[in-house]
Amino acid sequence: MPELFGIPITGANIAFFVLALIILLSGVTVLMMDKLMHMAVALGGVFLGVAGIFILLGADFVGIVQIMIYAGAITILMVFALMLTQNGDETRTAQPHPTRTWLTLIFTVVFVGIIVIVLRSVQWPVSQNAIEPFTQPTVNLIAQALYHTYMIPFELVSLLLTAALVGAVLIARKEEE
Amino acid sequence: MYSQDFIFILLFVVLGLALPMATLAMIGPLLRPKHPTKEKLKTYESGLDPVGDARVRYNVRYYLFALMFLAFDVETVFLYPWAVEYHNLGLYGFTEMLIFLVLLAIGLVYAWRKKVLEWK
């Protein structure tokens, strides 16, 4: 198998690095953008990339849920919240002192260097036998766990959701008045 | 490998992105004539002149609906595995989901009574 920097070039590895690049680029975009609205949309890119990572790891249901809840609902909620509160686009904060920028750069480089050295020096345990794939699609496994083994927690989730709904209505209505 | 099922979805995503990008950004400019005038570049070419900024403060009702949408979106997530596994769960699973839905319906009734769903 062809290798690049000691990493075998497989479809899964290529997908991982593409997704990691999407996540990192979107994350940096969130920090670099001037307007809050653009930041919120860029955060959607991060959520989508994370969903891809979930699917790549075999947790397909969690990945789809990530797209549905985070990339769909949470991003929309943030955009609505911004449209509600933000009138102008004056979100640019004062530029930090140049010395601070350089110090930040130096400390970041040192920090990343230490992390890389530590990660490279550790002997990571690698499983010798292949990981058994799931016997069923993960959706079925989740369903069996949720509706058989963990029935009471599942019912409590509905209580939690109702409480969240009522709480959201209460708080939002107070804001309205 | 398991994630090979998702290669088709990836293919659809790539095609779905590439097709409009190719037609709108690459082939389109080559084919369409481009003679812009001041009138043509307006937001509504033959309509009203736009007034003010596009970014206005939205009604708080949108936010309330978004919040409620989020709660029921999370509820829907629980419905999917239940629906897939429905035949194996049987009556037991049916009652379970009924309790779940009734409890959430109480939240909906509360929002209804508080006139959150009314659009004035």
Coordinates of N, CA, C and O in Angstrom, one line a residue, chain B:
Chain B
M1 N -15.6 -2.4 3.3 CA -15.8 -1.5 4.5 C -17.2 -0.9 4.6 O -17.8 -0.8 3.6
Y2 N -17.6 -0.6 5.8 CA -18.9 -0.2 6.0 C -19.2 1.1 5.4 O -20.3 1.3 4.7
S3 N -18.3 2.1 5.5 CA -18.6 3.5 5.0 C -18.7 3.5 3.5 O -18.9 4.6 3.0
Q4 N -18.5 2.4 2.9 CA -18.5 2.4 1.4 C -20.0 2.7 0.9 O -20.2 3.2 -0.2
D5 N -21.0 2.4 1.8 CA -22.3 2.7 1.4 C -22.5 4.2 1.3 O -23.3 4.7 0.5
F6 N -21.6 5.0 1.9 CA -21.8 6.4 1.9 C -21.0 7.1 0.7 O -21.1 8.3 0.6
I7 N -20.3 6.2 0.0 CA -19.7 6.8 -1.2 C -20.7 7.3 -2.2 O -20.5 8.3 -2.8
F8 N -21.8 6.6 -2.3 CA -22.9 7.1 -3.2 C -23.4 8.4 -2.7 O -23.7 9.3 -3.5
I9 N -23.6 8.6 -1.4 CA -24.1 9.9 -0.9 C -23.0 10.9 -1.2 O -23.3 12.1 -1.6
L10 N -21.7 10.6 -1.0 CA -20.7 11.5 -1.3 C -20.7 11.9 -2.8 O -20.6 13.1 -3.1
L11 N -21.0 10.9 -3.6 CA -21.1 11.2 -5.0 C -22.2 12.2 -5.3 O -22.0 13.1 -6.1
F12 N -23.3 12.0 -4.7 CA -24.5 12.9 -4.9 C -24.1 14.3 -4.4 O -24.5 15.3 -5.0
V13 N -23.4 14.4 -3.2 CA -23.0 15.7 -2.7 C -22.1 16.4 -3.7 O -22.3 17.6 -4.0
V14 N -21.1 15.6 -4.2 CA -20.2 16.3 -5.1 C -20.9 16.7 -6.4 O -20.6 17.8 -6.8
L15 N -21.7 15.8 -6.9 CA -22.5 16.2 -8.1 C -23.4 17.4 -7.9 O -23.5 18.3 -8.7
G16 N -24.1 17.4 -6.7 CA -25.0 18.4 -6.4 C -24.3 19.8 -6.3 O -24.9 20.8 -6.5
L17 N -23.1 19.7 -5.8 CA -22.3 21.0 -5.7 C -21.7 21.4 -7.0 O -21.7 22.6 -7.4
A18 N -21.2 20.4 -7.8 CA -20.5 20.7 -9.0 C -21.4 21.1 -10.1 O -21.0 22.0 -10.9
L19 N -22.6 20.5 -10.2 CA -23.4 20.9 -11.3 C -23.8 22.4 -11.3 O -23.6 23.1 -12.3
P20 N -24.4 22.9 -10.2 CA -24.8 24.3 -10.3 C -23.6 25.2 -10.4 O -23.6 26.3 -11.0
M21 N -22.4 24.8 -9.7 CA -21.2 25.6 -9.8 C -20.7 25.7 -11.2 O -20.4 26.8 -11.7
A22 N -20.8 24.5 -11.9 CA -20.3 24.5 -13.3 C -21.2 25.3 -14.2 O -20.7 26.1 -15.1
T23 N -22.5 25.2 -14.0 CA -23.4 25.9 -15.0 C -23.5 27.4 -14.6 O -23.4 28.2 -15.6
L24 N -23.5 27.8 -13.4 CA -23.7 29.2 -13.0 C -22.4 30.0 -13.1 O -22.4 31.1 -13.5
A25 N -21.3 29.3 -12.6 CA -20.1 30.1 -12.5 C -19.1 29.9 -13.7 O -18.3 30.8 -13.9
M26 N -19.3 28.8 -14.4 CA -18.3 28.6 -15.5 C -18.9 28.7 -16.9 O -18.4 29.4 -17.7
I27 N -19.9 27.9 -17.1 CA -20.5 27.8 -18.5 C -21.4 29.0 -18.7 O -21.3 29.6 -19.8
G28 N -22.1 29.4 -17.7 CA -23.1 30.6 -17.8 C -22.4 31.8 -18.4 O -22.8 32.4 -19.4
P29 N -21.4 32.3 -17.7 CA -20.7 33.6 -18.2 C -20.2 33.5 -19.6 O -20.1 34.5 -20.3
L30 N -19.9 32.3 -20.1 CA -19.4 32.1 -21.5 C -20.5 32.3 -22.5 O -20.3 32.7 -23.6
L31 N -21.7 31.9 -22.1 CA -22.9 31.8 -23.0 C -23.7 33.1 -23.0 O -24.2 33.5 -24.0
R32 N -23.9 33.7 -21.8 CA -24.9 34.7 -21.7 C -24.3 36.1 -22.1 O -23.1 36.3 -21.8
P33 N -25.1 36.9 -22.8 CA -24.6 38.3 -23.1 C -24.5 39.1 -21.8 O -25.3 38.9 -20.9
K34 N -23.6 40.0 -21.7 CA -23.5 40.8 -20.5 C -23.3 42.3 -20.9 O -22.2 42.7 -21.3
H35 N -24.4 43.1 -20.8 CA -24.3 44.5 -21.0 C -25.0 45.2 -19.9 O -26.2 45.6 -20.0
P36 N -24.3 45.3 -18.8 CA -25.0 45.9 -17.6 C -25.2 47.4 -17.7 O -24.3 48.1 -18.2
T37 N -26.4 47.8 -17.3 CA -26.6 49.3 -17.2 C -27.0 49.5 -15.7 O -27.2 48.6 -15.0
K38 N -27.2 50.8 -15.3 CA -27.5 51.1 -13.9 C -28.8 50.5 -13.5 O -29.0 50.0 -12.4
E39 N -29.8 50.6 -14.4 CA -31.1 50.1 -14.1 C -31.1 48.6 -13.9 O -31.8 48.0 -13.1
K40 N -30.3 47.9 -14.8 CA -30.3 46.4 -14.7 C -29.7 45.9 -13.4 O -30.0 44.9 -13.0
L41 N -28.8 46.7 -12.9 CA -28.1 46.3 -11.7 C -28.8 46.5 -10.4 O -28.4 46.1 -9.3
K42 N -30.0 47.1 -10.5 CA -30.8 47.3 -9.3 C -31.3 46.0 -8.7 O -31.4 45.0 -9.5
T43 N -31.7 46.1 -7.5 CA -32.2 44.8 -6.8 C -33.4 44.3 -7.5 O -33.5 43.1 -7.9
Y44 N -34.4 45.2 -7.8 CA -35.6 44.8 -8.5 C -35.6 45.6 -9.8 O -35.9 46.8 -9.8
E45 N -35.3 44.9 -10.9 CA -35.0 45.7 -12.1 C -36.1 46.5 -12.5 O -35.9 47.7 -12.9
S46 N -37.4 46.0 -12.5 CA -38.5 46.8 -13.0 C -39.5 47.0 -11.8 O -40.6 47.3 -12.1
G47 N -39.0 46.9 -10.6 CA -39.9 47.0 -9.5 C -39.6 48.3 -8.7 O -39.1 49.3 -9.2
L48 N -40.0 48.2 -7.4 CA -39.8 49.3 -6.5 C -38.3 49.5 -6.2 O -37.6 48.5 -6.1
D49 N -38.0 50.7 -5.9 CA -36.6 50.9 -5.4 C -36.5 50.5 -4.0 O -37.4 50.8 -3.1
P50 N -35.5 49.7 -3.6 CA -35.4 49.2 -2.3 C -35.1 50.4 -1.3 O -34.3 51.3 -1.7
V51 N -35.6 50.3 -0.1 CA -35.5 51.4 0.9 C -34.7 50.8 2.1 O -35.1 49.7 2.6
G52 N -33.7 51.5 2.5 CA -33.1 51.1 3.8 C -32.2 49.9 3.6 O -31.8 49.5 2.5
D53 N -31.8 49.3 4.7 CA -30.8 48.2 4.8 C -31.6 46.9 4.7 O -32.8 46.8 5.1
A54 N -30.9 45.9 4.1 CA -31.6 44.6 4.0 C -31.7 43.9 5.4 O -32.5 43.1 5.6
R55 N -30.8 44.3 6.3 CA -30.8 43.7 7.6 C -31.6 44.5 8.5 O -31.2 45.5 9.0
V56 N -32.8 44.0 8.8 CA -33.7 44.7 9.7 C -33.9 43.8 10.9 O -33.6 42.6 10.8
R57 N -34.3 44.3 12.0 CA -34.6 43.4 13.2 C -35.9 42.6 12.9 O -36.9 43.2 12.5
Y58 N -35.8 41.3 13.1 CA -36.9 40.5 12.8 C -37.8 40.4 14.1 O -37.4 40.7 15.2
N59 N -39.0 40.0 13.8 CA -40.0 39.8 14.9 C -39.5 38.7 15.8 O -39.0 37.7 15.3
V60 N -39.7 38.9 17.1 CA -39.3 37.9 18.1 C -40.0 36.5 17.9 O -39.6 35.5 18.3
R61 N -41.2 36.6 17.2 CA -41.9 35.4 16.9 C -41.1 34.3 16.1 O -41.3 33.1 16.4
Y62 N -40.3 34.8 15.2 CA -39.5 33.9 14.4 C -38.6 33.1 15.4 O -38.4 31.9 15.2
Y63 N -38.1 33.8 16.4 CA -37.2 33.1 17.3 C -37.9 32.1 18.1 O -37.4 31.0 18.4
L64 N -39.1 32.4 18.6 CA -39.9 31.5 19.3 C -40.2 30.2 18.5 O -40.1 29.1 19.0
F65 N -40.6 30.4 17.2 CA -40.8 29.3 16.4 C -39.5 28.4 16.2 O -39.6 27.2 16.2
A66 N -38.4 29.1 16.1 CA -37.1 28.4 15.9 C -36.8 27.6 17.2 O -36.4 26.4 17.1
L67 N -37.1 28.1 18.3 CA -36.9 27.4 19.6 C -37.7 26.1 19.6 O -37.3 25.0 20.0
M68 N -39.0 26.3 19.3 CA -39.9 25.2 19.3 C -39.6 24.2 18.3 O -39.6 23.0 18.5
F69 N -39.1 24.6 17.1 CA -38.7 23.7 16.1 C -37.5 22.9 16.6 O -37.5 21.7 16.3
L70 N -36.6 23.5 17.3 CA -35.4 22.7 17.9 C -35.9 21.6 18.8 O -35.5 20.5 18.7
A71 N -36.8 21.9 19.7 CA -37.3 20.9 20.6 C -38.0 19.8 19.9 O -37.7 18.6 20.2
F72 N -38.8 20.1 18.9 CA -39.5 19.0 18.2 C -38.6 18.3 17.2 O -38.8 17.2 16.9
D73 N -37.5 19.0 16.8 CA -36.5 18.3 15.9 C -35.8 17.2 16.7 O -35.6 16.1 16.2
V74 N -35.5 17.6 18.0 CA -34.8 16.5 18.8 C -35.8 15.4 19.1 O -35.4 14.2 19.1
E75 N -37.1 15.7 19.2 CA -38.1 14.7 19.4 C -38.1 13.7 18.2 O -38.2 12.5 18.3
T76 N -38.1 14.3 17.0 CA -38.1 13.5 15.8 C -36.9 12.6 15.7 O -37.1 11.5 15.2
V77 N -35.8 13.0 16.2 CA -34.6 12.1 16.2 C -34.9 10.8 16.9 O -34.5 9.8 16.5
F78 N -35.7 10.9 18.0 CA -36.0 9.7 18.7 C -37.0 8.8 18.0 O -37.1 7.6 18.2
L79 N -37.8 9.5 17.1 CA -38.8 8.7 16.3 C -38.1 7.8 15.3 O -38.6 6.7 15.0
Y80 N -37.0 8.2 14.7 CA -36.4 7.5 13.6 C -36.0 6.1 14.0 O -36.4 5.1 13.4
P81 N -35.1 5.9 15.0 CA -34.7 4.5 15.4 C -36.0 3.7 15.9 O -36.0 2.5 15.6
W82 N -36.9 4.4 16.5 CA -38.1 3.7 16.9 C -38.9 3.1 15.7 O -39.3 2.0 15.7
A83 N -39.0 3.9 14.6 CA -39.7 3.5 13.4 C -39.0 2.4 12.7 O -39.6 1.4 12.3
V84 N -37.7 2.4 12.7 CA -36.9 1.4 12.1 C -37.1 0.0 12.8 O -37.2 -1.0 12.2
E85 N -37.1 0.1 14.1 CA -37.1 -1.1 14.9 C -38.5 -1.5 15.4 O -38.7 -2.3 16.2
Y86 N -39.5 -0.8 14.8 CA -40.9 -0.9 15.3 C -41.4 -2.4 15.4 O -42.0 -2.7 16.4
H87 N -41.1 -3.2 14.3 CA -41.7 -4.5 14.3 C -41.1 -5.4 15.4 O -41.8 -6.3 15.9
N88 N -39.9 -5.1 15.8 CA -39.3 -5.9 16.9 C -39.8 -5.4 18.3 O -39.8 -6.2 19.2
L89 N -40.1 -4.2 18.4 CA -40.4 -3.6 19.7 C -41.9 -4.0 20.1 O -42.2 -4.2 21.2
G90 N -42.7 -4.0 19.1 CA -44.1 -4.4 19.3 C -44.9 -3.4 20.1 O -44.6 -2.2 20.1
L91 N -45.9 -4.0 20.9 CA -46.8 -3.1 21.6 C -46.1 -2.4 22.7 O -46.4 -1.2 23.0
Y92 N -45.1 -3.0 23.3 CA -44.2 -2.4 24.3 C -43.6 -1.1 23.9 O -43.8 -0.1 24.5
G93 N -43.0 -1.2 22.7 CA -42.4 0.0 22.1 C -43.4 1.0 21.8 O -43.2 2.2 21.9
F94 N -44.6 0.6 21.3 CA -45.6 1.5 20.9 C -46.1 2.3 22.1 O -46.2 3.6 22.0
T95 N -46.4 1.6 23.3 CA -46.8 2.3 24.5 C -45.8 3.3 24.9 O -46.1 4.5 25.3
E96 N -44.5 2.8 24.9 CA -43.4 3.7 25.3 C -43.4 5.0 24.5 O -43.3 6.1 25.1
M97 N -43.5 4.9 23.2 CA -43.4 6.1 22.4 C -44.7 6.9 22.6 O -44.6 8.2 22.5
L98 N -45.8 6.3 22.9 CA -47.0 7.0 23.1 C -46.9 7.9 24.4 O -47.2 9.1 24.3
I99 N -46.3 7.4 25.4 CA -46.0 8.2 26.6 C -45.1 9.3 26.3 O -45.3 10.5 26.7
F100 N -44.0 9.0 25.5 CA -43.1 10.0 25.1 C -43.7 11.2 24.4 O -43.5 12.4 24.7
L101 N -44.6 10.8 23.4 CA -45.3 11.8 22.6 C -46.3 12.6 23.4 O -46.4 13.8 23.2
V102 N -47.0 11.9 24.3 CA -48.0 12.7 25.1 C -47.3 13.7 26.0 O -47.8 14.8 26.1
L103 N -46.2 13.3 26.6 CA -45.5 14.2 27.4 C -45.0 15.4 26.7 O -45.1 16.6 27.1
L104 N -44.6 15.2 25.4 CA -44.1 16.3 24.6 C -45.3 17.2 24.1 O -45.2 18.4 23.9
A105 N -46.5 16.5 23.9 CA -47.7 17.2 23.5 C -48.1 18.2 24.6 O -48.6 19.2 24.3
I106 N -47.8 17.8 25.8 CA -48.1 18.8 26.9 C -47.4 20.1 26.7 O -47.9 21.2 26.9
G107 N -46.1 20.0 26.3 CA -45.3 21.2 26.0 C -45.9 22.0 24.9 O -46.0 23.2 25.0
L108 N -46.4 21.2 23.9 CA -47.0 21.9 22.7 C -48.3 22.6 23.2 O -48.6 23.8 22.8
V109 N -49.1 21.9 24.0 CA -50.4 22.5 24.5 C -50.0 23.8 25.3 O -50.7 24.8 25.2
Y110 N -49.0 23.7 26.1 CA -48.6 24.9 26.9 C -48.3 26.0 26.0 O -48.7 27.2 26.2
A111 N -47.5 25.8 25.0 CA -47.1 26.9 24.1 C -48.3 27.4 23.4 O -48.5 28.6 23.2
W112 N -49.3 26.5 23.0 CA -50.5 26.9 22.4 C -51.3 27.8 23.3 O -51.8 28.9 22.9
R113 N -51.5 27.4 24.6 CA -52.2 28.2 25.5 C -51.6 29.5 25.8 O -52.3 30.5 26.1
K114 N -50.3 29.6 25.7 CA -49.6 30.8 26.0 C -49.6 31.7 24.7 O -48.9 32.7 24.7
K115 N -50.3 31.3 23.7 CA -50.4 32.0 22.4 C -49.1 32.3 21.7 O -48.9 33.3 21.1
V116 N -48.2 31.3 21.8 CA -46.9 31.4 21.1 C -47.2 31.1 19.6 O -46.5 31.7 18.8
L117 N -48.2 30.3 19.3 CA -48.3 29.9 17.9 C -49.2 30.9 17.1 O -49.4 30.7 16.0
E118 N -49.7 31.9 17.8 CA -50.5 32.9 17.1 C -49.6 33.9 16.4 O -48.6 34.4 17.0
W119 N -50.0 34.3 15.2 CA -49.2 35.2 14.5 C -50.0 36.5 14.3 O -51.0 36.5 13.5
K120 N -49.7 37.5 15.1 CA -50.4 38.7 15.0 C -49.8 39.7 13.9 O -48.6 39.8 13.8

